C-alpha positions as a printed Julia matrix, in Angstrom:
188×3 Matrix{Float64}:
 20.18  -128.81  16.08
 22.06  -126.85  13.28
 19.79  -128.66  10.63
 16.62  -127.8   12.73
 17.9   -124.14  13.38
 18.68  -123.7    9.14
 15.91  -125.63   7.14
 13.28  -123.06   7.55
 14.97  -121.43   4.32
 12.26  -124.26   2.85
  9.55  -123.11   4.32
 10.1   -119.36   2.96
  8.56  -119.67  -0.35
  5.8   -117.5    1.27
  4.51  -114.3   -0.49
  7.09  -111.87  -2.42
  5.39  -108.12  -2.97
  7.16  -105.83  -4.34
  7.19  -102.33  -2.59
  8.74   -99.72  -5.1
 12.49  -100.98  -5.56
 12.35  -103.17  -2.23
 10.92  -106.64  -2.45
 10.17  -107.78   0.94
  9.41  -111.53   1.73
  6.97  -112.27   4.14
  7.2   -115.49   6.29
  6.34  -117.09   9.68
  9.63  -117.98  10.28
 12.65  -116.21  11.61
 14.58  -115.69   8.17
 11.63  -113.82   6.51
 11.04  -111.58   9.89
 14.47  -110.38   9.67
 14.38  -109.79   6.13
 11.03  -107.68   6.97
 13.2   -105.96   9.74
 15.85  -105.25   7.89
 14.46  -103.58   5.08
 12.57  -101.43   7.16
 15.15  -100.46   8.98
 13.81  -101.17  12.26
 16.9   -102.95  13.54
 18.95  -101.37  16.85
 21.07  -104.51  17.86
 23.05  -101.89  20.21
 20.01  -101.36  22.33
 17.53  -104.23  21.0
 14.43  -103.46  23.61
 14.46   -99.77  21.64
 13.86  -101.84  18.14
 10.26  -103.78  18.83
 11.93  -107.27  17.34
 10.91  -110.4   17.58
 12.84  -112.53  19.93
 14.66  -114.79  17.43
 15.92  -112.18  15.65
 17.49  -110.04  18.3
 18.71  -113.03  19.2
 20.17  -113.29  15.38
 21.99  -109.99  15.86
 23.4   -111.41  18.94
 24.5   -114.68  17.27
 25.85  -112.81  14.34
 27.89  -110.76  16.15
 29.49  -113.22  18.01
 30.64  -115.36  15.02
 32.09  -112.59  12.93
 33.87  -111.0   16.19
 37.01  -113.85  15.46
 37.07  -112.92  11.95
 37.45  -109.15  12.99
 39.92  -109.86  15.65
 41.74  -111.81  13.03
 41.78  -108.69  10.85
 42.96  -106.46  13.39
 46.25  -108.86  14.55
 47.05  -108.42  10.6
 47.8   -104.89  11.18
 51.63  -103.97  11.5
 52.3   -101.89  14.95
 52.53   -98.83  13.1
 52.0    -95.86  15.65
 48.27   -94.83  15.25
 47.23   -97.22  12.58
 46.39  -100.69  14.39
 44.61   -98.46  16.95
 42.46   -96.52  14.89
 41.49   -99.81  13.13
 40.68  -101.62  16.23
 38.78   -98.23  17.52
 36.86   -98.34  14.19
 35.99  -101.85  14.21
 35.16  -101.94  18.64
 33.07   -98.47  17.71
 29.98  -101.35  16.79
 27.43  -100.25  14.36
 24.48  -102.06  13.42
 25.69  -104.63  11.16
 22.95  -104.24   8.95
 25.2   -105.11   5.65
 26.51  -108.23   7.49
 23.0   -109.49   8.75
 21.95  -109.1    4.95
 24.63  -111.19   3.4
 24.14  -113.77   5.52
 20.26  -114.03   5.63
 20.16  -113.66   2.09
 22.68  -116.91   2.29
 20.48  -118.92   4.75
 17.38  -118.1    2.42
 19.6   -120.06  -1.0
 22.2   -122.23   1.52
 20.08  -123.05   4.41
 22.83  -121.95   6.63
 24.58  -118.67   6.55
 27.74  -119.79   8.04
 29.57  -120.15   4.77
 28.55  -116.02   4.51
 30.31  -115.32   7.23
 33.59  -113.8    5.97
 31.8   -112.71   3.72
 29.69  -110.53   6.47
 33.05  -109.64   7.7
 34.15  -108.12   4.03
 30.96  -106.15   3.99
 31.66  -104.51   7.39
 35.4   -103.92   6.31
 34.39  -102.48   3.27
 31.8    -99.84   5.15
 33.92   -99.13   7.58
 36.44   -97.97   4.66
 33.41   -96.04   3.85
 32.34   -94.55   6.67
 35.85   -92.75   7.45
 36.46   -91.45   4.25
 33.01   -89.96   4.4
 33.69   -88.37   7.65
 36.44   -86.52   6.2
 34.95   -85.87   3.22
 31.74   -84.09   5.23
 33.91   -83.14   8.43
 32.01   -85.13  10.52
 33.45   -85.1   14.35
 31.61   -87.47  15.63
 30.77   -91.1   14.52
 28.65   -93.85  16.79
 28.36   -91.19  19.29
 32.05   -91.29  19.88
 35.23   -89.06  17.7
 35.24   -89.8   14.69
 38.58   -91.8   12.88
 40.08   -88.88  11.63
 39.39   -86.46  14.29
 40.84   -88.18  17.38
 44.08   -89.61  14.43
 44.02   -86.58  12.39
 43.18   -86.65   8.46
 46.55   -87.79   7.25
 46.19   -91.25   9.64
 42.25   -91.37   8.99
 42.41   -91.39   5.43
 45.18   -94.78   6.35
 42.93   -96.27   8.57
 40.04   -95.66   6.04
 42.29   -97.14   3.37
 43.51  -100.68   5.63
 39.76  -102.03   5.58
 40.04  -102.16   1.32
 42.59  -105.35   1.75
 41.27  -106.57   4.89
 37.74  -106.71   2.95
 40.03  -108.27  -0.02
 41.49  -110.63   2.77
 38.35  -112.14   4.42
 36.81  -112.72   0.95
 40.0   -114.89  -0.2
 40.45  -116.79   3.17
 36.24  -118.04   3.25
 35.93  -121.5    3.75
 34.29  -123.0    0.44
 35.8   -125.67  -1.92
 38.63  -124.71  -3.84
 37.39  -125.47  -6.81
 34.8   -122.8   -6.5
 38.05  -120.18  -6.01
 39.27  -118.14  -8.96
 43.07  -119.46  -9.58
């Protein structure tokens, strides 16, 4: 099933135009959809009947989320039970988001791999990384609200925002170093 489900990456080698800076590559199966999707930013997984995708790839988002959900709950029983900082990185992480980064890095993967499952810390490192993002920007722009919820730094204060913020850096660092490939293919 896993072979059938990741050996469409073959079948890709459709048409590549190039739109400005974004190539987009166009394909009857699910891989090049999503690709299409996603750089037209027409991707909602929170609400998926609001986005007008195909079936296979809401279903994608779905899948996706499920597998990296271990790797972030992995992340968040690395942090110490320091008052204010384990929650505020579990409320960053449960807040959602789209994903879009993650969905990216692996789809890009299945495309070369023909599976994206060796992407998938990866995916995780991504979403660290812009979640390290995302907070410090808040503060930077005094954004209250993020996700439709208070922001890191408003309902933890700057001070514990800007830590929060700063955890994802080495739990990015973290999922990168603990991926699943051959060790020969790991820096030493």
């Amino acid at each position: 099933m896993e072979q059938e489900n990741h050996t469409h990456h073959q079948e890709v080698a459709g048409r590549i135009a190039k739109d400005g800076f974004r190539v987009t590559i166009f394909s009857e199966r699910p891989v090049g959809r999503r690709l299409f999707h996603l750089s037209h930013g027409e991707v909602f997984p929170d609400n998926p009947r609001r986005s007008g995708l195909d079936k296979d790839v809401e279903q994608f988002f779905l899948e996706l989320n499920r597998q990296l959900q271990p790797r972030f709950q992995s992340a968040m029983d690395r942090i110490t039970d320091i008052p204010s900082l384990k929650e505020g990185v579990v409320y960053q992480i449960d807040s959602g988001g789209k994903r879009i980064r993650a969905a990216l890095c692996v789809t890009v993967c299945e495309i070369f791999c023909s599976s994206y499952h060796p992407a998938l810390n990866f995916a995780a490192a991504i979403e660290h990384l812009q979640n390290f993002t995302l907070i410090h920007d808040d503060i930077a722009d005094g954004d209250l609200e993020r996700r439709g919820q208070a922001s890191a730094w408003k309902r933890y204060g700057i001070a514990h925002g800007m830590n929060i913020g700063d955890i994802f850096v080495p739990l990015a660092a973290l999922a990168i170093l603990e991926a699943d490939y051959p060790s020969s293919m790991k820096l030493k």
